[in-house]
Amino acid sequence: MGWGLLFFGYFLEYILGLNSLFAPFVHVIAYAMMYAGLSGLQRYCKRFRYAKWCAIALAILSVWRTFAQAETALGITFGFVVKEITTVVSWLDFAGSIIFHVALAFAVKEIAQRLSVSKNAVRAVRNLVLVLLYGVLFVVHALIPTEQVALVVYPPLVLSRVAFAICNCVLLYSCYMRIVPAGGGEDAPRAPSRFGAINRMRRAFDEKEKQAIEADRQYHADNARRRYEKQTARMSQKQRAKEELRNKRHRD
């Protein structure tokens, strides 16, 4: 389905990416994995497409970040890496990351609510609050670079950054385990395992996937029905009669 790729990509970018030695080598790979995971999840919940678009934009920015961070980590000088452009890219990456997390939180919340996994829906909102708190602290720290502000803002800034990364990893792994399997959606039949517990787990995962597909279809069907009811309610009696006659002829 995509949860596994999304989880590993997120872990690479927001956990391993905290280490300056690993950071230059994980950005492009991480966003490519997240894009692939989000593309799979989009089939089950359309809201994931917003996070997917953000992942594409962040992947493009990450190419420049890779070269800029490699200069610091490896001591290599790239003539085309300009400090002013790096600063602009950093701010764009920060804004894109915040938007990405907002889109991801709303998408996870929606699919979790459809499948009655209420804990994951609550966790998605909690993680969004942590991300927004980090965003506010980051802006304050960047725009007011005084020692007094740094002493107050920097510790909660670092704490919130680590907290939302870990909490989102836990959330994505929980979705991987509780909603549908990461490899869901493949039509090829799987050979049964020699272990009964594994076969029971696979059947449970397949059932969850069917529920996700059915919930998504029902959700869009209900939206279409409500839109149609609103349109017909605004029609005059004469227009409504014509519409009913047209539908009757179409059925006949």
PDB file of C-alpha atoms in Angstrom:
ATOM      1  CA  MET A   1       0.000   0.000   0.000  1.00  0.00           C
ATOM      2  CA  GLY A   2       2.851   2.405   0.696  1.00  0.00           C
ATOM      3  CA  TRP A   3       3.197   2.749   4.462  1.00  0.00           C
ATOM      4  CA  GLY A   4       6.513   0.887   4.554  1.00  0.00           C
ATOM      5  CA  LEU A   5       8.197   3.069   1.929  1.00  0.00           C
ATOM      6  CA  LEU A   6       6.811   6.206   3.549  1.00  0.00           C
ATOM      7  CA  PHE A   7       8.079   5.110   6.961  1.00  0.00           C
ATOM      8  CA  PHE A   8      11.609   4.259   5.810  1.00  0.00           C
ATOM      9  CA  GLY A   9      11.873   7.428   3.716  1.00  0.00           C
ATOM     10  CA  TYR A  10      10.685   9.541   6.634  1.00  0.00           C
ATOM     11  CA  PHE A  11      13.124   7.799   8.982  1.00  0.00           C
ATOM     12  CA  LEU A  12      16.031   8.483   6.619  1.00  0.00           C
ATOM     13  CA  GLU A  13      15.208  12.169   6.209  1.00  0.00           C
ATOM     14  CA  TYR A  14      14.072  13.213   9.663  1.00  0.00           C
ATOM     15  CA  ILE A  15      16.021  10.843  11.939  1.00  0.00           C
ATOM     16  CA  LEU A  16      19.252   9.906  10.144  1.00  0.00           C
ATOM     17  CA  GLY A  17      19.204  13.321   8.467  1.00  0.00           C
ATOM     18  CA  LEU A  18      19.832  14.922  11.868  1.00  0.00           C
ATOM     19  CA  ASN A  19      23.399  13.604  11.689  1.00  0.00           C
ATOM     20  CA  SER A  20      25.554  15.933   9.585  1.00  0.00           C
ATOM     21  CA  LEU A  21      27.624  12.984   8.311  1.00  0.00           C
ATOM     22  CA  PHE A  22      24.590  11.086   6.980  1.00  0.00           C
ATOM     23  CA  ALA A  23      22.519  14.066   5.867  1.00  0.00           C
ATOM     24  CA  PRO A  24      24.139  14.710   2.440  1.00  0.00           C
ATOM     25  CA  PHE A  25      23.585  11.103   1.379  1.00  0.00           C
ATOM     26  CA  VAL A  26      19.979  10.515   2.428  1.00  0.00           C
ATOM     27  CA  HIS A  27      17.912  13.470   1.182  1.00  0.00           C
ATOM     28  CA  VAL A  28      17.261  12.418  -2.417  1.00  0.00           C
ATOM     29  CA  ILE A  29      16.801   8.734  -1.532  1.00  0.00           C
ATOM     30  CA  ALA A  30      14.475   9.590   1.355  1.00  0.00           C
ATOM     31  CA  TYR A  31      12.154  11.798  -0.680  1.00  0.00           C
ATOM     32  CA  ALA A  32      12.111   9.302  -3.538  1.00  0.00           C
ATOM     33  CA  MET A  33      10.939   6.608  -1.105  1.00  0.00           C
ATOM     34  CA  MET A  34       8.346   8.925   0.454  1.00  0.00           C
ATOM     35  CA  TYR A  35       7.064   9.874  -3.010  1.00  0.00           C
ATOM     36  CA  ALA A  36       6.678   6.205  -3.940  1.00  0.00           C
ATOM     37  CA  GLY A  37       4.892   5.467  -0.667  1.00  0.00           C
ATOM     38  CA  LEU A  38       2.559   8.431  -0.963  1.00  0.00           C
ATOM     39  CA  SER A  39       1.742   7.508  -4.569  1.00  0.00           C
ATOM     40  CA  GLY A  40       0.559   4.115  -3.341  1.00  0.00           C
ATOM     41  CA  LEU A  41      -1.433   5.586  -0.470  1.00  0.00           C
ATOM     42  CA  GLN A  42      -3.124   8.077  -2.799  1.00  0.00           C
ATOM     43  CA  ARG A  43      -5.144   5.213  -4.290  1.00  0.00           C
ATOM     44  CA  TYR A  44      -6.852   4.755  -0.923  1.00  0.00           C
ATOM     45  CA  CYS A  45      -7.129   8.367   0.226  1.00  0.00           C
ATOM     46  CA  LYS A  46      -6.947  11.315  -2.168  1.00  0.00           C
ATOM     47  CA  ARG A  47      -5.587  13.651   0.523  1.00  0.00           C
ATOM     48  CA  PHE A  48      -2.182  11.995   0.262  1.00  0.00           C
ATOM     49  CA  ARG A  49      -1.675  13.682  -3.112  1.00  0.00           C
ATOM     50  CA  TYR A  50      -0.968  17.014  -1.378  1.00  0.00           C
ATOM     51  CA  ALA A  51       1.835  15.450   0.663  1.00  0.00           C
ATOM     52  CA  LYS A  52       3.104  13.773  -2.523  1.00  0.00           C
ATOM     53  CA  TRP A  53       3.361  17.120  -4.328  1.00  0.00           C
ATOM     54  CA  CYS A  54       5.263  18.549  -1.363  1.00  0.00           C
ATOM     55  CA  ALA A  55       7.620  15.565  -1.468  1.00  0.00           C
ATOM     56  CA  ILE A  56       8.363  16.324  -5.134  1.00  0.00           C
ATOM     57  CA  ALA A  57       9.198  19.962  -4.349  1.00  0.00           C
ATOM     58  CA  LEU A  58      11.331  18.979  -1.356  1.00  0.00           C
ATOM     59  CA  ALA A  59      13.172  16.377  -3.449  1.00  0.00           C
ATOM     60  CA  ILE A  60      14.155  19.102  -5.935  1.00  0.00           C
ATOM     61  CA  LEU A  61      15.374  21.371  -3.129  1.00  0.00           C
ATOM     62  CA  SER A  62      17.228  18.468  -1.522  1.00  0.00           C
ATOM     63  CA  VAL A  63      19.574  18.235  -4.515  1.00  0.00           C
ATOM     64  CA  TRP A  64      20.989  21.671  -3.695  1.00  0.00           C
ATOM     65  CA  ARG A  65      21.028  20.868   0.036  1.00  0.00           C
ATOM     66  CA  THR A  66      23.036  17.729  -0.706  1.00  0.00           C
ATOM     67  CA  PHE A  67      25.841  19.695  -2.344  1.00  0.00           C
ATOM     68  CA  ALA A  68      25.748  22.448   0.286  1.00  0.00           C
ATOM     69  CA  GLN A  69      25.940  19.999   3.194  1.00  0.00           C
ATOM     70  CA  ALA A  70      28.614  17.903   1.466  1.00  0.00           C
ATOM     71  CA  GLU A  71      30.885  20.949   1.479  1.00  0.00           C
ATOM     72  CA  THR A  72      30.661  21.117   5.265  1.00  0.00           C
ATOM     73  CA  ALA A  73      30.677  17.387   5.993  1.00  0.00           C
ATOM     74  CA  LEU A  74      33.367  16.299   3.522  1.00  0.00           C
ATOM     75  CA  GLY A  75      35.356  19.494   3.057  1.00  0.00           C
ATOM     76  CA  ILE A  76      34.686  19.498  -0.685  1.00  0.00           C
ATOM     77  CA  THR A  77      34.217  22.833  -2.463  1.00  0.00           C
ATOM     78  CA  PHE A  78      31.632  23.181  -5.234  1.00  0.00           C
ATOM     79  CA  GLY A  79      32.030  26.427  -7.145  1.00  0.00           C
ATOM     80  CA  PHE A  80      28.358  26.721  -8.025  1.00  0.00           C
ATOM     81  CA  VAL A  81      27.156  26.536  -4.405  1.00  0.00           C
ATOM     82  CA  VAL A  82      26.440  30.155  -3.460  1.00  0.00           C
ATOM     83  CA  LYS A  83      25.716  31.073   0.157  1.00  0.00           C
ATOM     84  CA  GLU A  84      22.828  33.402  -0.716  1.00  0.00           C
ATOM     85  CA  ILE A  85      21.089  30.711  -2.760  1.00  0.00           C
ATOM     86  CA  THR A  86      21.673  28.182   0.013  1.00  0.00           C
ATOM     87  CA  THR A  87      19.934  30.531   2.455  1.00  0.00           C
ATOM     88  CA  VAL A  88      16.908  30.876   0.175  1.00  0.00           C
ATOM     89  CA  VAL A  89      16.784  27.112  -0.388  1.00  0.00           C
ATOM     90  CA  SER A  90      16.931  26.528   3.368  1.00  0.00           C
ATOM     91  CA  TRP A  91      13.898  28.766   3.961  1.00  0.00           C
ATOM     92  CA  LEU A  92      11.997  27.157   1.082  1.00  0.00           C
ATOM     93  CA  ASP A  93      12.841  23.724   2.470  1.00  0.00           C
ATOM     94  CA  PHE A  94      11.628  24.759   5.918  1.00  0.00           C
ATOM     95  CA  ALA A  95       8.317  26.087   4.553  1.00  0.00           C
ATOM     96  CA  GLY A  96       7.869  23.032   2.324  1.00  0.00           C
ATOM     97  CA  SER A  97       8.553  20.682   5.219  1.00  0.00           C
ATOM     98  CA  ILE A  98       5.915  22.376   7.384  1.00  0.00           C
ATOM     99  CA  ILE A  99       3.340  22.155   4.572  1.00  0.00           C
ATOM    100  CA  PHE A 100       4.321  18.523   3.957  1.00  0.00           C
ATOM    101  CA  HIS A 101       3.689  17.621   7.600  1.00  0.00           C
ATOM    102  CA  VAL A 102       0.365  19.464   7.644  1.00  0.00           C
ATOM    103  CA  ALA A 103      -0.796  17.601   4.523  1.00  0.00           C
ATOM    104  CA  LEU A 104       0.480  14.287   5.883  1.00  0.00           C
ATOM    105  CA  ALA A 105      -1.248  14.761   9.240  1.00  0.00           C
ATOM    106  CA  PHE A 106      -4.635  15.514   7.666  1.00  0.00           C
ATOM    107  CA  ALA A 107      -4.325  12.555   5.276  1.00  0.00           C
ATOM    108  CA  VAL A 108      -3.401  10.115   8.044  1.00  0.00           C
ATOM    109  CA  LYS A 109      -6.192  11.482  10.234  1.00  0.00           C
ATOM    110  CA  GLU A 110      -8.773  10.990   7.474  1.00  0.00           C
ATOM    111  CA  ILE A 111      -7.849   7.417   6.576  1.00  0.00           C
ATOM    112  CA  ALA A 112      -7.537   6.470  10.260  1.00  0.00           C
ATOM    113  CA  GLN A 113     -11.010   7.844  10.994  1.00  0.00           C
ATOM    114  CA  ARG A 114     -12.534   5.981   8.049  1.00  0.00           C
ATOM    115  CA  LEU A 115     -11.168   2.690   9.356  1.00  0.00           C
ATOM    116  CA  SER A 116     -12.015   3.494  12.997  1.00  0.00           C
ATOM    117  CA  VAL A 117      -8.358   3.546  14.090  1.00  0.00           C
ATOM    118  CA  SER A 118      -9.080   6.471  16.402  1.00  0.00           C
ATOM    119  CA  LYS A 119      -5.727   6.406  18.217  1.00  0.00           C
ATOM    120  CA  ASN A 120      -3.836   7.082  15.018  1.00  0.00           C
ATOM    121  CA  ALA A 121      -6.177   9.945  14.143  1.00  0.00           C
ATOM    122  CA  VAL A 122      -5.500  11.544  17.537  1.00  0.00           C
ATOM    123  CA  ARG A 123      -1.761  10.962  17.158  1.00  0.00           C
ATOM    124  CA  ALA A 124      -1.791  12.674  13.770  1.00  0.00           C
ATOM    125  CA  VAL A 125      -3.307  15.824  15.308  1.00  0.00           C
ATOM    126  CA  ARG A 126      -0.867  15.716  18.233  1.00  0.00           C
ATOM    127  CA  ASN A 127       2.096  15.412  15.857  1.00  0.00           C
ATOM    128  CA  LEU A 128       0.794  18.322  13.816  1.00  0.00           C
ATOM    129  CA  VAL A 129       0.768  20.487  16.949  1.00  0.00           C
ATOM    130  CA  LEU A 130       4.403  19.529  17.612  1.00  0.00           C
ATOM    131  CA  VAL A 131       5.359  20.417  14.037  1.00  0.00           C
ATOM    132  CA  LEU A 132       3.661  23.815  14.230  1.00  0.00           C
ATOM    133  CA  LEU A 133       5.328  24.489  17.594  1.00  0.00           C
ATOM    134  CA  TYR A 134       8.675  23.688  16.024  1.00  0.00           C
ATOM    135  CA  GLY A 135       7.876  26.011  13.112  1.00  0.00           C
ATOM    136  CA  VAL A 136       7.087  28.949  15.404  1.00  0.00           C
ATOM    137  CA  LEU A 137      10.232  28.408  17.480  1.00  0.00           C
ATOM    138  CA  PHE A 138      12.363  28.094  14.341  1.00  0.00           C
ATOM    139  CA  VAL A 139      11.089  31.400  12.935  1.00  0.00           C
ATOM    140  CA  VAL A 140      11.613  33.215  16.237  1.00  0.00           C
ATOM    141  CA  HIS A 141      15.128  31.814  16.583  1.00  0.00           C
ATOM    142  CA  ALA A 142      16.020  32.727  12.992  1.00  0.00           C
ATOM    143  CA  LEU A 143      14.545  36.229  12.923  1.00  0.00           C
ATOM    144  CA  ILE A 144      15.714  37.323  16.392  1.00  0.00           C
ATOM    145  CA  PRO A 145      19.301  36.039  16.558  1.00  0.00           C
ATOM    146  CA  THR A 146      20.154  37.418  19.997  1.00  0.00           C
ATOM    147  CA  GLU A 147      21.843  35.527  22.803  1.00  0.00           C
ATOM    148  CA  GLN A 148      18.932  36.050  25.194  1.00  0.00           C
ATOM    149  CA  VAL A 149      16.413  34.660  22.707  1.00  0.00           C
ATOM    150  CA  ALA A 150      18.705  31.740  21.857  1.00  0.00           C
ATOM    151  CA  LEU A 151      19.000  30.747  25.513  1.00  0.00           C
ATOM    152  CA  VAL A 152      15.214  30.597  25.841  1.00  0.00           C
ATOM    153  CA  VAL A 153      14.185  29.303  22.404  1.00  0.00           C
ATOM    154  CA  TYR A 154      16.949  26.908  21.336  1.00  0.00           C
ATOM    155  CA  PRO A 155      16.361  24.073  23.884  1.00  0.00           C
ATOM    156  CA  PRO A 156      12.604  23.706  23.150  1.00  0.00           C
ATOM    157  CA  LEU A 157      13.393  24.131  19.433  1.00  0.00           C
ATOM    158  CA  VAL A 158      15.701  21.110  19.436  1.00  0.00           C
ATOM    159  CA  LEU A 159      13.345  19.139  21.676  1.00  0.00           C
ATOM    160  CA  SER A 160      10.309  19.785  19.465  1.00  0.00           C
ATOM    161  CA  ARG A 161      12.310  18.861  16.339  1.00  0.00           C
ATOM    162  CA  VAL A 162      13.336  15.508  17.782  1.00  0.00           C
ATOM    163  CA  ALA A 163       9.894  14.934  19.312  1.00  0.00           C
ATOM    164  CA  PHE A 164       7.850  15.381  16.135  1.00  0.00           C
ATOM    165  CA  ALA A 165      10.289  13.260  14.102  1.00  0.00           C
ATOM    166  CA  ILE A 166      10.129  10.357  16.564  1.00  0.00           C
ATOM    167  CA  CYS A 167       6.348  10.669  17.037  1.00  0.00           C
ATOM    168  CA  ASN A 168       5.737  10.653  13.285  1.00  0.00           C
ATOM    169  CA  CYS A 169       7.957   7.594  12.848  1.00  0.00           C
ATOM    170  CA  VAL A 170       5.940   5.821  15.541  1.00  0.00           C
ATOM    171  CA  LEU A 171       2.683   6.937  13.886  1.00  0.00           C
ATOM    172  CA  LEU A 172       3.704   5.746  10.411  1.00  0.00           C
ATOM    173  CA  TYR A 173       4.887   2.409  11.766  1.00  0.00           C
ATOM    174  CA  SER A 174       1.591   2.043  13.627  1.00  0.00           C
ATOM    175  CA  CYS A 175      -0.281   2.735  10.378  1.00  0.00           C
ATOM    176  CA  TYR A 176       1.906   0.128   8.658  1.00  0.00           C
ATOM    177  CA  MET A 177       0.931  -2.451  11.282  1.00  0.00           C
ATOM    178  CA  ARG A 178      -2.685  -1.535  12.019  1.00  0.00           C
ATOM    179  CA  ILE A 179      -4.264  -0.141   8.850  1.00  0.00           C
ATOM    180  CA  VAL A 180      -3.032  -2.120   5.830  1.00  0.00           C
ATOM    181  CA  PRO A 181       0.215  -3.812   4.826  1.00  0.00           C
ATOM    182  CA  ALA A 182       2.903  -1.816   3.048  1.00  0.00           C
ATOM    183  CA  GLY A 183       2.827  -4.145   0.066  1.00  0.00           C
ATOM    184  CA  GLY A 184      -0.964  -4.231  -0.155  1.00  0.00           C
ATOM    185  CA  GLY A 185      -2.715  -3.869  -3.451  1.00  0.00           C
ATOM    186  CA  GLU A 186      -0.696  -6.431  -5.391  1.00  0.00           C
ATOM    187  CA  ASP A 187      -2.902  -8.704  -7.452  1.00  0.00           C
ATOM    188  CA  ALA A 188      -0.472 -11.625  -7.641  1.00  0.00           C
ATOM    189  CA  PRO A 189      -1.447 -14.428  -5.257  1.00  0.00           C
ATOM    190  CA  ARG A 190       0.978 -15.241  -2.476  1.00  0.00           C
ATOM    191  CA  ALA A 191       2.102 -18.743  -1.697  1.00  0.00           C
ATOM    192  CA  PRO A 192       0.813 -19.871   1.705  1.00  0.00           C
ATOM    193  CA  SER A 193       3.348 -20.013   4.496  1.00  0.00           C
ATOM    194  CA  ARG A 194       4.157 -23.138   6.440  1.00  0.00           C
ATOM    195  CA  PHE A 195       3.352 -21.223   9.610  1.00  0.00           C
ATOM    196  CA  GLY A 196      -0.310 -20.811  10.449  1.00  0.00           C
ATOM    197  CA  ALA A 197       0.264 -17.595  12.395  1.00  0.00           C
ATOM    198  CA  ILE A 198       1.738 -15.901   9.319  1.00  0.00           C
ATOM    199  CA  ASN A 199      -1.212 -17.008   7.177  1.00  0.00           C
ATOM    200  CA  ARG A 200      -3.660 -15.637   9.759  1.00  0.00           C
ATOM    201  CA  MET A 201      -1.752 -12.356   9.838  1.00  0.00           C
ATOM    202  CA  ARG A 202      -1.856 -12.116   6.036  1.00  0.00           C
ATOM    203  CA  ARG A 203      -5.612 -12.738   6.017  1.00  0.00           C
ATOM    204  CA  ALA A 204      -6.072 -10.001   8.624  1.00  0.00           C
ATOM    205  CA  PHE A 205      -3.975  -7.595   6.550  1.00  0.00           C
ATOM    206  CA  ASP A 206      -5.931  -8.448   3.387  1.00  0.00           C
ATOM    207  CA  GLU A 207      -9.188  -7.785   5.214  1.00  0.00           C
ATOM    208  CA  LYS A 208      -7.895  -4.401   6.384  1.00  0.00           C
ATOM    209  CA  GLU A 209      -6.954  -3.508   2.818  1.00  0.00           C
ATOM    210  CA  LYS A 210     -10.414  -4.414   1.569  1.00  0.00           C
ATOM    211  CA  GLN A 211     -11.891  -2.220   4.298  1.00  0.00           C
ATOM    212  CA  ALA A 212      -9.649   0.680   3.238  1.00  0.00           C
ATOM    213  CA  ILE A 213     -10.690   0.371  -0.418  1.00  0.00           C
ATOM    214  CA  GLU A 214     -14.378   0.069   0.468  1.00  0.00           C
ATOM    215  CA  ALA A 215     -14.198   2.999   2.901  1.00  0.00           C
ATOM    216  CA  ASP A 216     -12.596   5.184   0.232  1.00  0.00           C
ATOM    217  CA  ARG A 217     -15.256   4.245  -2.347  1.00  0.00           C
ATOM    218  CA  GLN A 218     -18.061   4.846   0.145  1.00  0.00           C
ATOM    219  CA  TYR A 219     -16.566   8.204   1.137  1.00  0.00           C
ATOM    220  CA  HIS A 220     -16.497   9.500  -2.443  1.00  0.00           C
ATOM    221  CA  ALA A 221     -19.922   8.005  -3.195  1.00  0.00           C
ATOM    222  CA  ASP A 222     -21.409   9.830  -0.204  1.00  0.00           C
ATOM    223  CA  ASN A 223     -19.773  13.084  -1.304  1.00  0.00           C
ATOM    224  CA  ALA A 224     -21.174  12.695  -4.822  1.00  0.00           C
ATOM    225  CA  ARG A 225     -24.640  11.941  -3.432  1.00  0.00           C
ATOM    226  CA  ARG A 226     -24.574  14.988  -1.148  1.00  0.00           C
ATOM    227  CA  ARG A 227     -23.465  17.228  -4.012  1.00  0.00           C
ATOM    228  CA  TYR A 228     -26.285  15.893  -6.182  1.00  0.00           C
ATOM    229  CA  GLU A 229     -28.864  16.441  -3.431  1.00  0.00           C
ATOM    230  CA  LYS A 230     -27.712  20.043  -2.953  1.00  0.00           C
ATOM    231  CA  GLN A 231     -27.926  20.695  -6.687  1.00  0.00           C
ATOM    232  CA  THR A 232     -31.397  19.212  -7.027  1.00  0.00           C
ATOM    233  CA  ALA A 233     -32.599  21.099  -3.929  1.00  0.00           C
ATOM    234  CA  ARG A 234     -31.706  24.392  -5.628  1.00  0.00           C
ATOM    235  CA  MET A 235     -33.531  23.512  -8.814  1.00  0.00           C
ATOM    236  CA  SER A 236     -37.014  24.804  -9.450  1.00  0.00           C
ATOM    237  CA  GLN A 237     -39.934  22.373  -9.520  1.00  0.00           C
ATOM    238  CA  LYS A 238     -40.063  22.511 -13.305  1.00  0.00           C
ATOM    239  CA  GLN A 239     -36.334  21.866 -13.645  1.00  0.00           C
ATOM    240  CA  ARG A 240     -36.574  19.017 -11.179  1.00  0.00           C
ATOM    241  CA  ALA A 241     -39.379  17.434 -13.190  1.00  0.00           C
ATOM    242  CA  LYS A 242     -37.289  17.650 -16.373  1.00  0.00           C
ATOM    243  CA  GLU A 243     -34.321  16.102 -14.576  1.00  0.00           C
ATOM    244  CA  GLU A 244     -36.430  13.202 -13.281  1.00  0.00           C
ATOM    245  CA  LEU A 245     -37.872  12.612 -16.761  1.00  0.00           C
ATOM    246  CA  ARG A 246     -34.397  12.625 -18.268  1.00  0.00           C
ATOM    247  CA  ASN A 247     -33.173  10.117 -15.690  1.00  0.00           C
ATOM    248  CA  LYS A 248     -36.192   7.878 -16.311  1.00  0.00           C
ATOM    249  CA  ARG A 249     -35.548   7.843 -20.059  1.00  0.00           C
ATOM    250  CA  HIS A 250     -31.901   7.063 -19.415  1.00  0.00           C
ATOM    251  CA  ARG A 251     -32.833   4.087 -17.236  1.00  0.00           C
ATOM    252  CA  ASP A 252     -35.303   2.791 -19.811  1.00  0.00           C
TER     253      ASP A 252
END
